[in-house]
XYZ file of C-alpha atoms in Angstrom:
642
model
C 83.438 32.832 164.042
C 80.018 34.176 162.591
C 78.276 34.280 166.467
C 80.681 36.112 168.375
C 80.310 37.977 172.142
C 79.850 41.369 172.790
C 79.765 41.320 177.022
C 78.659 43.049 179.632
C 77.393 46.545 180.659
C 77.611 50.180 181.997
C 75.173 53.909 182.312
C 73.481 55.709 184.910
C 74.575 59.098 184.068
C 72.622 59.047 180.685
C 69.886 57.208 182.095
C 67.592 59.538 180.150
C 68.635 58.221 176.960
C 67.340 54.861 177.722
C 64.086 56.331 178.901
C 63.672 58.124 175.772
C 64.589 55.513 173.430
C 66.861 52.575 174.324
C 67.556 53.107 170.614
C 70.038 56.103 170.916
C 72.714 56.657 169.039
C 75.195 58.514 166.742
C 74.492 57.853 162.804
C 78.324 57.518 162.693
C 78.293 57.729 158.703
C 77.500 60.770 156.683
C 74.185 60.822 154.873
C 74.486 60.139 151.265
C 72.258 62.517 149.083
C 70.268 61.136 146.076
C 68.714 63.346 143.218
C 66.030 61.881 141.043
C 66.678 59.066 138.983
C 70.209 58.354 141.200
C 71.315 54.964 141.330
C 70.627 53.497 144.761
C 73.230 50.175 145.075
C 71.528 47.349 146.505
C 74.336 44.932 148.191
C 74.122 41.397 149.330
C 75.736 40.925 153.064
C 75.341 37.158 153.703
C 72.713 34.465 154.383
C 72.062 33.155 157.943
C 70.056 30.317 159.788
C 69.304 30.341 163.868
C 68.805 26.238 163.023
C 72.244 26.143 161.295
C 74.575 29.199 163.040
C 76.733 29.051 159.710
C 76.352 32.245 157.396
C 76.765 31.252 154.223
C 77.701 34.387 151.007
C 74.892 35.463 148.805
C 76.941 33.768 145.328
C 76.764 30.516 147.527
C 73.725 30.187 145.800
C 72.533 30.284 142.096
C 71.208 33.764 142.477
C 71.199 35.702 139.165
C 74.955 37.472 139.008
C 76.015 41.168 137.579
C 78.607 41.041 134.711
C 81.278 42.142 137.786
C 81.500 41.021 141.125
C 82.910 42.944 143.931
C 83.558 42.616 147.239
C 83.542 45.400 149.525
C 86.807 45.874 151.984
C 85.814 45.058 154.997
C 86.961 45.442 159.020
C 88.105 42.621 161.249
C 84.155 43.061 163.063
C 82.606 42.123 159.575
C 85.117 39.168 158.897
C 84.304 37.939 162.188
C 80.488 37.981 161.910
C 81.044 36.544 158.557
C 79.517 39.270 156.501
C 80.812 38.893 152.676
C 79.215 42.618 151.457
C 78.523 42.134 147.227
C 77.139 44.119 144.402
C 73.977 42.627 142.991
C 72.245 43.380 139.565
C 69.107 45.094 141.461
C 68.773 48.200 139.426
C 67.086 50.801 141.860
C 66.945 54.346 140.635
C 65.770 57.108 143.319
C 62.283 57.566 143.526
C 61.464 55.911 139.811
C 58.881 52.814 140.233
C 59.504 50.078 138.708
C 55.821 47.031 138.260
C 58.231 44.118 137.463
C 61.502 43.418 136.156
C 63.442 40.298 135.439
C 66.755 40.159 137.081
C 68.361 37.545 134.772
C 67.275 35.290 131.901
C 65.563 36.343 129.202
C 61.714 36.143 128.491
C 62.609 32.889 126.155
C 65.084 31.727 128.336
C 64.294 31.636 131.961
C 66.974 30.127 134.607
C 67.556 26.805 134.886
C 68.750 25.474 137.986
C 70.420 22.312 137.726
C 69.611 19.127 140.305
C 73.333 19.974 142.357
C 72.098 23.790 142.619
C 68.580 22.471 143.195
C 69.398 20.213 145.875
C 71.414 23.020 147.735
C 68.724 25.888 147.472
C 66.067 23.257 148.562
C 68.115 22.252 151.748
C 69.110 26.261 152.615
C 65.417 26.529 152.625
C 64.365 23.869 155.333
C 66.948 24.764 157.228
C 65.665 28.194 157.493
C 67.891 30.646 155.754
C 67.286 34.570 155.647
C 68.790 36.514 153.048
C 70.280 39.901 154.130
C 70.619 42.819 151.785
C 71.464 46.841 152.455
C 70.428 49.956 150.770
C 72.749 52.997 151.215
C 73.605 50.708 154.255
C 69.763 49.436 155.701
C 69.372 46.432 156.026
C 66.354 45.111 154.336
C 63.431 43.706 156.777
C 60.255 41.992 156.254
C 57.152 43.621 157.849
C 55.047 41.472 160.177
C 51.745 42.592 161.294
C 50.467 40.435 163.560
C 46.960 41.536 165.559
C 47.129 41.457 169.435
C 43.551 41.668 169.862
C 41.896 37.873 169.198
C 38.329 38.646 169.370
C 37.454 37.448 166.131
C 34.300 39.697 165.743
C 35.791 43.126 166.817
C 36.747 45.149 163.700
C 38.928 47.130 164.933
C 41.631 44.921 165.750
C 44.775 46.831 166.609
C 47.611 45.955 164.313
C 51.113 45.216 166.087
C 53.793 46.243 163.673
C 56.924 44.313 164.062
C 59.856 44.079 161.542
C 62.091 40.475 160.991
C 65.642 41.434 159.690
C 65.919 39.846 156.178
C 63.672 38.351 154.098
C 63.209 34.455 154.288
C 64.775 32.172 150.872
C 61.827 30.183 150.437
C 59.461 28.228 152.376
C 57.925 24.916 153.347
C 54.420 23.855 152.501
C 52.891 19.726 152.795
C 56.228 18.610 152.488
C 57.117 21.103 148.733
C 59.352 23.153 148.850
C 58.965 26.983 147.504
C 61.481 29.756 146.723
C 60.934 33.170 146.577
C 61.877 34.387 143.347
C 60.047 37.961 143.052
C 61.137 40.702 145.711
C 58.970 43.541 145.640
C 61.309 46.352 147.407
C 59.291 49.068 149.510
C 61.819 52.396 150.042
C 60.966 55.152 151.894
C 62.865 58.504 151.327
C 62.985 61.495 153.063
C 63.164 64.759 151.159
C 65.119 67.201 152.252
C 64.486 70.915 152.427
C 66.343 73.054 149.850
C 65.959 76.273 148.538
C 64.052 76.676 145.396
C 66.568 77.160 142.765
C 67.877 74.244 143.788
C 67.505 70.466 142.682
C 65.197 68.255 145.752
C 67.516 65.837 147.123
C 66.510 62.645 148.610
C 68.146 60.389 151.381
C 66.540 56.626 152.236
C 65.452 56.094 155.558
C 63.482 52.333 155.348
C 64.547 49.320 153.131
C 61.611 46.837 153.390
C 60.617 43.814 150.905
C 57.874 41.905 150.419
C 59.425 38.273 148.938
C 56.689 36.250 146.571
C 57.085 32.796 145.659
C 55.846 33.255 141.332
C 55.685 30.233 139.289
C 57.335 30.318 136.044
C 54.131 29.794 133.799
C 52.278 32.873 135.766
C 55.118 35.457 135.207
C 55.052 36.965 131.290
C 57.746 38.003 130.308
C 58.404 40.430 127.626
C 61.697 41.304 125.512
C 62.574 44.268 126.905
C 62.901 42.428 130.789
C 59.930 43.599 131.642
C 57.117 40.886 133.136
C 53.562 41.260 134.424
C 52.662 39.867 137.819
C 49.678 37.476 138.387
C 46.401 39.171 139.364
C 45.006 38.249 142.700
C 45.587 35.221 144.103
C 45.373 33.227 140.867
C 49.175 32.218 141.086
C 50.831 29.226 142.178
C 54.190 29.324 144.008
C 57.534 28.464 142.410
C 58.220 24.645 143.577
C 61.921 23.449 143.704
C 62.269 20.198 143.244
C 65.566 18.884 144.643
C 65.623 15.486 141.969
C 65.491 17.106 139.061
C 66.322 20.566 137.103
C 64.011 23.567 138.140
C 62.935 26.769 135.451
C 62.015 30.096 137.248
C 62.285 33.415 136.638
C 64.072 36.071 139.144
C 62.206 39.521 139.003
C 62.144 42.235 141.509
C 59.538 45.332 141.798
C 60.170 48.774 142.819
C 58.082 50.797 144.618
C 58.925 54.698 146.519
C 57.106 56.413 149.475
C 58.024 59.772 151.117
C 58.315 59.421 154.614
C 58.552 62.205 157.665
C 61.313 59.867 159.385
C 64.628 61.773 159.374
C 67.610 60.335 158.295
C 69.434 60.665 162.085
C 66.159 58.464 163.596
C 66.018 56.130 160.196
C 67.731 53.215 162.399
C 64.861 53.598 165.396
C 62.504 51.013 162.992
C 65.441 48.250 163.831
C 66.921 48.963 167.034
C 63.386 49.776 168.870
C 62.033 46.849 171.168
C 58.136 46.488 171.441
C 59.348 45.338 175.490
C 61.235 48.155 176.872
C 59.252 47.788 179.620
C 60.691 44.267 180.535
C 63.784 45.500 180.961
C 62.781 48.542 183.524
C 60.860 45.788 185.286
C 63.742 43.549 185.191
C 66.259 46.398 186.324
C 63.824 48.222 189.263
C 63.279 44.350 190.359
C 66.975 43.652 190.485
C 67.760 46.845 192.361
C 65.471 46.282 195.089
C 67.074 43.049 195.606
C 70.475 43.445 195.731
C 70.453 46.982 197.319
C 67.782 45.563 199.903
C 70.428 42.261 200.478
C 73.224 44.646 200.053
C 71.642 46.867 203.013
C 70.974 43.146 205.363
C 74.244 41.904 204.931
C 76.441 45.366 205.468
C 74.394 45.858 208.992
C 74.974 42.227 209.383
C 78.793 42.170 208.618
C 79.294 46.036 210.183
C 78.012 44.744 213.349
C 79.751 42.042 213.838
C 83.100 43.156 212.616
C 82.919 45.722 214.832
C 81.643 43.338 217.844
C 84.858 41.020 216.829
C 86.964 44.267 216.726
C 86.492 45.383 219.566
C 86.764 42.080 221.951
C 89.754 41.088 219.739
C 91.135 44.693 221.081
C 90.465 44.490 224.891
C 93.443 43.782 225.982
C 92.751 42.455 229.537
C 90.535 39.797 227.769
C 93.446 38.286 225.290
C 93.086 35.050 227.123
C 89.417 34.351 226.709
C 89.926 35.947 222.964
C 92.798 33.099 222.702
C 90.144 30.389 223.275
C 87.866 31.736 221.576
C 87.280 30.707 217.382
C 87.362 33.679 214.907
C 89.225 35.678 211.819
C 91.668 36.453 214.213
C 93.288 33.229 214.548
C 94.450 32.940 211.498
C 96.261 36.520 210.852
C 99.690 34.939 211.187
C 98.306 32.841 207.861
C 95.805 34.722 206.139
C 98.226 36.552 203.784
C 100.239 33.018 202.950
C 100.969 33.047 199.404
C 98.649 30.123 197.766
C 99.794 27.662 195.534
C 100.808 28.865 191.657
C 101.241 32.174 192.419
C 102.179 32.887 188.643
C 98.836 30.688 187.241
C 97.074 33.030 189.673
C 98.163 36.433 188.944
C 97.958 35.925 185.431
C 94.516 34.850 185.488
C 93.776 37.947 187.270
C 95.187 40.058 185.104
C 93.241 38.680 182.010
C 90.427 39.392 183.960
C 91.754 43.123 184.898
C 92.597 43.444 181.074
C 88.568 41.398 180.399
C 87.058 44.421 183.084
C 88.707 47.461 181.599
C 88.279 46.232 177.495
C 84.421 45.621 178.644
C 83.800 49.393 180.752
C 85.244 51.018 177.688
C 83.277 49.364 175.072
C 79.640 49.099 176.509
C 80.530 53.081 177.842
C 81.173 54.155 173.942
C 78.579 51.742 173.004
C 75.963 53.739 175.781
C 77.037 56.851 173.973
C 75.919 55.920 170.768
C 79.617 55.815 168.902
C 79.220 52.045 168.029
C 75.334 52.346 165.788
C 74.937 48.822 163.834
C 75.491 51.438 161.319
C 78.823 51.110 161.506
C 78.786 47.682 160.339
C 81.455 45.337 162.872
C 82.470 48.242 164.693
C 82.120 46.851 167.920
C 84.102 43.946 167.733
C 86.616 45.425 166.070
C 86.903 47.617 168.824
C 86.525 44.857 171.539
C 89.389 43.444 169.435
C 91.499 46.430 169.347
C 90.787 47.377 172.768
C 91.833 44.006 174.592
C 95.013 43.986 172.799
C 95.825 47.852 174.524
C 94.567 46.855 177.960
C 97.166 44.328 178.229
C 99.469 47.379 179.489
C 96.483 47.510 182.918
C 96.231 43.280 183.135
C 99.908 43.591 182.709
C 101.061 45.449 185.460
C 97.921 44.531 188.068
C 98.980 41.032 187.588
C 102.878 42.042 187.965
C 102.513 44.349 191.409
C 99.753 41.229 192.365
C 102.546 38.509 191.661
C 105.640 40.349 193.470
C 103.039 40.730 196.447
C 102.540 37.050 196.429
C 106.569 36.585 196.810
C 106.832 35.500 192.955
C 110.684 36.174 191.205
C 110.459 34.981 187.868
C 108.987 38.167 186.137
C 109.300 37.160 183.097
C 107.770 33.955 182.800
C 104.668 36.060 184.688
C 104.479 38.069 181.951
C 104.365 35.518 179.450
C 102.095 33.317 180.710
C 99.853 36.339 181.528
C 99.987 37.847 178.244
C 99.078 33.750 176.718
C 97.084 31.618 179.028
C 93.597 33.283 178.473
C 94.215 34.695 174.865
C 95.926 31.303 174.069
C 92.916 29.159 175.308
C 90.486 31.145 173.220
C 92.458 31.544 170.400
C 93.045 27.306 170.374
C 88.942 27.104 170.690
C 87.967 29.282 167.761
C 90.638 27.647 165.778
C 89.205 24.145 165.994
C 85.504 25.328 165.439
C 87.175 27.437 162.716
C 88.117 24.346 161.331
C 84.721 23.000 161.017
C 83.697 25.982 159.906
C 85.632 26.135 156.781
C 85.196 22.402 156.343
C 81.261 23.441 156.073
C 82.451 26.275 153.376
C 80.465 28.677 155.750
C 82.051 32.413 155.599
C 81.808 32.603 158.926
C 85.214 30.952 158.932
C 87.946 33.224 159.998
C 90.319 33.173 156.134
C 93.827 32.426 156.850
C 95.032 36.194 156.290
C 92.491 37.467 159.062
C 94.312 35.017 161.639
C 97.617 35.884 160.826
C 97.108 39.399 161.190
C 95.030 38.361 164.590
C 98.284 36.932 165.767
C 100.597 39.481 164.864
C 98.318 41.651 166.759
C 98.578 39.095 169.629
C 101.865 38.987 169.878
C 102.936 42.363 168.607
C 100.806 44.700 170.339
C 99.009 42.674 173.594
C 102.440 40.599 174.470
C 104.773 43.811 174.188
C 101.744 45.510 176.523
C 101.571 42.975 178.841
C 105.659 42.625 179.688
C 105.305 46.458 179.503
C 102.849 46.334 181.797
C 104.022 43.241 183.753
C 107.809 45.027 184.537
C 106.275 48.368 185.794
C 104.073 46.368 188.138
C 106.372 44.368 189.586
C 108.545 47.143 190.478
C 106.383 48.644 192.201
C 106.320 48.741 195.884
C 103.943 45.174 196.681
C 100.207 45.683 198.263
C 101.282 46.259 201.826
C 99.618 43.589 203.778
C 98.757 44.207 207.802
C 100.304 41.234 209.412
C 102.896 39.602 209.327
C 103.071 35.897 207.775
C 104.159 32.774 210.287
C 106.997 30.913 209.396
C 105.019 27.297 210.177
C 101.887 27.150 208.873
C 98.379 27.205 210.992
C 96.449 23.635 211.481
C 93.638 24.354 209.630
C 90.613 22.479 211.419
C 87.697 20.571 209.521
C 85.102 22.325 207.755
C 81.249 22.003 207.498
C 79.788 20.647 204.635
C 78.273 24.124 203.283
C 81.836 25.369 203.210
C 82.255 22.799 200.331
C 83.765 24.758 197.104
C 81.158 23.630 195.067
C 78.400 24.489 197.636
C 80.213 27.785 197.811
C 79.743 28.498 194.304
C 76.356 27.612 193.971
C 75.205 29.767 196.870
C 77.585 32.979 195.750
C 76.420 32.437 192.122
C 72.757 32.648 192.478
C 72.451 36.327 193.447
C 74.556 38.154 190.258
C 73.020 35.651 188.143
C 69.297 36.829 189.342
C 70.412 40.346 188.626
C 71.302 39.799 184.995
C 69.361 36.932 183.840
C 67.024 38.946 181.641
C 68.940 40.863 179.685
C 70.728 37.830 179.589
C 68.138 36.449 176.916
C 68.215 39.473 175.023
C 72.069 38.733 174.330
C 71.752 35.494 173.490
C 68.347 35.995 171.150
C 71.102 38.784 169.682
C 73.829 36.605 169.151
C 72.316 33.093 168.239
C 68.533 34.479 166.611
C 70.560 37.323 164.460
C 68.910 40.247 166.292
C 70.334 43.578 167.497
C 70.657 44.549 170.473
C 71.136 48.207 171.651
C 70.315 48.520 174.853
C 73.621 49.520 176.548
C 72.142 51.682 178.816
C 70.291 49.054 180.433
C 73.432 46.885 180.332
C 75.464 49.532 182.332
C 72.731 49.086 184.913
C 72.905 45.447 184.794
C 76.229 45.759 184.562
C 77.015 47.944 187.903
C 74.479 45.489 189.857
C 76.416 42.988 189.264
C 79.347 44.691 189.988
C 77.476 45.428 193.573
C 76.206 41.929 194.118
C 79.732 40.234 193.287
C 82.010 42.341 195.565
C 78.963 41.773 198.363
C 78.702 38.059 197.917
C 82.981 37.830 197.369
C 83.041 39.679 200.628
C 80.371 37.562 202.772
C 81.798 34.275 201.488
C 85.587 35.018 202.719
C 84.338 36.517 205.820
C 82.573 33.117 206.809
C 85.715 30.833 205.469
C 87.921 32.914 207.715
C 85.632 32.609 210.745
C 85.895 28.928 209.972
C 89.613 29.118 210.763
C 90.251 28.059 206.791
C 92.730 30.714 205.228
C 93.205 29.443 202.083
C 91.058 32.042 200.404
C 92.886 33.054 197.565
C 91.692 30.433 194.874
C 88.403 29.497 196.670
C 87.331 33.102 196.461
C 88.455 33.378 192.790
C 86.402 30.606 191.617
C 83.508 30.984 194.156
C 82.878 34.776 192.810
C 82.959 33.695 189.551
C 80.269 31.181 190.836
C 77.618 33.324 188.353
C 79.255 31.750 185.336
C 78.221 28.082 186.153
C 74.717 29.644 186.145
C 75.138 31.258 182.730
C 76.101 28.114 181.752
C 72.959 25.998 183.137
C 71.340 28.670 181.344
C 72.943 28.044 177.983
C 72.023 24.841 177.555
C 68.700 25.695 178.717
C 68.256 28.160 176.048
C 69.480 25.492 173.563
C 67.422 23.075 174.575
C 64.079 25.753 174.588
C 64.721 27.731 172.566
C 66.655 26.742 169.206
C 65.929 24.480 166.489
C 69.354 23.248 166.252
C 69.727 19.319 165.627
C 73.017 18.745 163.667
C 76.324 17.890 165.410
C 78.268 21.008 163.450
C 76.031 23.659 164.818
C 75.751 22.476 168.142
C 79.165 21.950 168.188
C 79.797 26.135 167.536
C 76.770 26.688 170.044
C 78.515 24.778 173.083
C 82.101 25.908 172.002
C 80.953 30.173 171.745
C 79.284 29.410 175.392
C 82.468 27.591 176.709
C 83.678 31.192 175.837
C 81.149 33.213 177.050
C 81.546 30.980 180.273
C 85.103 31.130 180.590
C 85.215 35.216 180.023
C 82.603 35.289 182.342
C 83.942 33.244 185.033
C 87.335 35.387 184.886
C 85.300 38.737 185.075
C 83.158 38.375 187.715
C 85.992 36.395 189.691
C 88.187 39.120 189.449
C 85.898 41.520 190.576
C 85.073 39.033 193.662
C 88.645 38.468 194.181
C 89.963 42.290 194.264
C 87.043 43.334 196.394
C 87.536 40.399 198.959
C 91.294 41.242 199.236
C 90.572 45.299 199.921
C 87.892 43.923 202.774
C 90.815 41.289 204.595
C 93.238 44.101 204.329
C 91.101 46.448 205.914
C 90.048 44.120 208.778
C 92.890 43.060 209.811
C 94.339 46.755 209.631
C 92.162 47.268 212.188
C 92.510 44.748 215.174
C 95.693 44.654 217.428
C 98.490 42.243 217.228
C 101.115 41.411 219.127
């Protein structure tokens, strides 16, 4: 499950950081020191398509092989994105050029791809495959300058620097296709201050590559591996044709510059966005609006509570009140217990155990303890950390589930600690199995999901019950009023009280908060980008915090003036009304924005979203939900009944 979800948000405190640099954060690896003539590894991670969304290993092409392969141990986060980390047979030595070497084959003998391997290079190439590879853990990127002043005649154009993760396989030209078989690797190095007896040490700081496409007849070759590159731009590219057996060479170039970039800031040339000031537009804009809305509707609903308040507590006007419609009407019901209690409760504690697994994550994340540097370390700890919430969406969903006069503990407990986890973990298994049927190493191996189950169910179930007992011995949320024994009439209801009007109309406002940085998650997790702004995330993420609870609040004020108090689902799925927005989004995005035609890939797209969606729904319903029942509590705490 190569494209997987890192969610929502969380930082005002260290605002400053993002104003600095949304880039912050903690190396989290110590530096490795070079001395001349050290041997830098270069390592293969995987290759990737946005067209395709299946990573695919370096050796899953006829790339030129060292005498050993090895694999590096990975983490659960790198399994997950699919990363496969390799030795190569680049031979880099620290700060010692290198014009042009042939990586494999021998100046007689060049490689010969046959028409199978052909036929598979040629199709990784139209469908638009990167190759990834790290130095002393950088990832290699490709510089793109592109000029972002048009007027053809003005010499000084300014020159936008941006850099594109990976290098692209090959390329497409009047229907030929062309692979790039020389990679001329730029590395910077920083040198590092020592005292003068002492040997200069180095440490890299930028991996870059320039990838060539070389025709075989251009590149001379010598004995000793060493070739001599075309002059100019006499050469013709390296064609691959996919009917027949190809001959190419594989050579590489070395070349070192000293750099002033430090080794702490050597990730900034990744993890720094050219539109930073999107984001503060998109935040400041989002602000005003729901702090402006938030301001409306608190006079609004102030007022008028306390108008209802008060004539509900004049006692020598209990008649007229009696006649009268209003919230009131319906104490003797509005604490009912709805139906499926248990369903309920346990949904609401995924989404307790969802809420607390996301503050902690996008928190450490804002503090700089989860760099890309630490390759998969924040799914791992996503992973880890949902598993050890299950004690809080355990016991929420217990104390929430005694309240709402449940007695079968136990069977709370397990269907809390399996409805969510088991409805994702029966999705990623089916698009796992297309995965693997693709060969793609972005399908989970079999050992990986074992061990996710056995963390399942033998840390997140034991939790959960844990959780689950303590809560529902606890003394139940004490509720104002006292339940009827016959239920209330309940009378008809407008059309705009409609569920699904309801959750279009409570949806629109969180969604609007968020919808930007929305886009930057999804160009993260479906165009291979990073993304590191969690400081702007934990402002996203406390609007929408804000706007939910406001909206939750509004919406089962008005269904409660309507004389309906059946609130408990409708205000569950009507404050989660954001997700069906992400979701109209989604597709959107699809539609505009990726090249993605096959069934397979589409397929993982819609599946991930369902997800997404899904985890989405429960968060910002739960929010919705707990902040809606605090506000009926407190309401009816407050008027008189006899």
């Amino acid at each position: 499950m190569a494209a997987a979800m890192n969610w929502l948000p969380w930082s005002l405190l260290l605002l400053s950081l993002t104003c600095e640099s949304s880039a912050f954060y903690v190396p989290g690896v110590a530096p490795i020191n070079f001395h001349q003539n050290d041997p830098v590894e270069i390592k293969a991670v995987k290759l990737t398509s946005s067209r395709t969304q299946l990573p695919y290993e370096y050796y899953s092409l006829p790339f030129c092989q060292p005498s050993k392969i090895t694999y590096k141990a990975e983490n659960l986060g790198e399994v997950l994105r699919g990363d496969r980390i390799v030795n190569t047979p680049f031979q880099v030595l620290m700060n010692s050029e290198k014009k042009c070497e042939v990586l494999c084959g021998q100046s007689n003998k060049p490689v010969t791809l046959t028409v199978e391997q052909s036929r598979l290079v040629a199709e990784r190439i139209t469908e638009d495959y990167y190759v990834h590879l790290i130095a002393d853990n950088l990832p290699v990127a490709t510089r793109l300058e592109l000029y972002s002043n048009r007027d053809s005649d003005d010499k000084k154009k300014e020159k936008d620097v941006q850099f594109e993760h990976g290098y692209r396989l090959g390329f497409m030209d009047v229907n030929k296709i062309y692979l790039h078989n020389h990679l001329s690797f730029i590395l910077y190095y920083h040198r590092e201050d020592m005292e003068e007896d002492q040997e200069h040490t180095y440490r890299v700081v930028r991996f870059e590559v320039i990838p060539q496409s070389i025709r075989l007849e251009d590149l001379k070759a010598d004995e000793k591996s060493s070739c001599t590159l075309p002059e100019g731009t006499n050469s013709s590219p390296q064609e691959i044709d996919p009917t027949k057996e190809n001959q190419l060479y594989f050579t590489y170039s070395v070349h070192w510059e000293e750099s002033d970039i430090k080794w702490a800031s050597r990730w900034d040339t990744y993890l720094t966005m050219s539109d930073v000031q999107i984001h503060w537009f998109s935040i400041i804009n989002s602000v005003v609006v729901v702090f402006f809305l938030s301001g409306i509707l608190s006079m609004i609903i102030i007022r008028t509570l306390r108008k209802d308040i008060a004539n509900y507590n004049k006692e020598d006007d209990i008649e007229d009140t009696m006649e009268e419609s209003g919230w009131k009407l319906v104490h003797g019901d509005v604490f009912r217990p709805p139906q499926y209690p248990m369903i309920l409760s346990s949904l609401l504690g995924s989404g307790i155990q969802l809420f607390c697994m996301i503050l902690i994550v996008i928190f450490v994340a804002m503090l700089g303890m989860l760099s890309p540097s630490s390759r998969g370390a924040l799914m791992t700890t996503a992973c880890f950390l949902f598993m050890f919430m299950g004690v809080f969406g355990g016991f929420s969903a217990g104390r929430l589930y005694r309240t709402l006069k449940g007695h079968r503990w136990k069977k709370g407990a397990f269907c809390t600690a399996t409805l969510y986890p088991g409805v994702v973990f029966g999705i990623c298994f089916v698009l796992n199995c297309f995965i693997w049927g693709k060969h793609s190493s972005g399908a989970v191996p079999f050992p990986t999901m074992v061990a996710l189950l056995c963390m399942w169910f033998g840390i997140s179930l034991p939790l959960v019950y844990l959780g689950y007992y303590f809560g529902f011995r606890k003394q139940p949320y004490d509720n104002p009023v006292r339940t009827n024994q016959i239920p209330r009439q309940i009378p008809e209801q407008r059309w705009y009280m409609n569920r699904f009007v309801g959750i279009l109309m409570a949806g629109i406002l969180p969604f609007g908060a968020m919808f930007i940085e929305l886009f930057f998650i999804f160009s993260a997790i479906w165009e291979n980008q990073f993304y590191y702004l969690f400081g702007f995330l934990f402002l996203v993420f406390i609007i929408l915090v804000v706007s939910c609870s406001q909206i939750s609040i509004v919406m089962v004020y008005f269904q409660l003036c309507a004389e309906d108090y059946r609130w408990w689902w409708r205000n569950f799925l009507v404050s989660g009304g954001s997700a069906f927005y992400v979701l109209v989004y989604a597709i959107f995005y699809f539609v505009n924005k990726l090249d993605i035609v096959e069934f397979i890939p589409s397929l993982l797209y819609f599946g991930y979203t369902a997800l997404m969606v899904l985890s989405f729904w429960l968060l910002t319903g739960t929010i919705g939900f707990y902040a809606a029942y605090m506000f009926v509590r407190k309401i009816y705490a407050a008027v008189k009944i006899d």
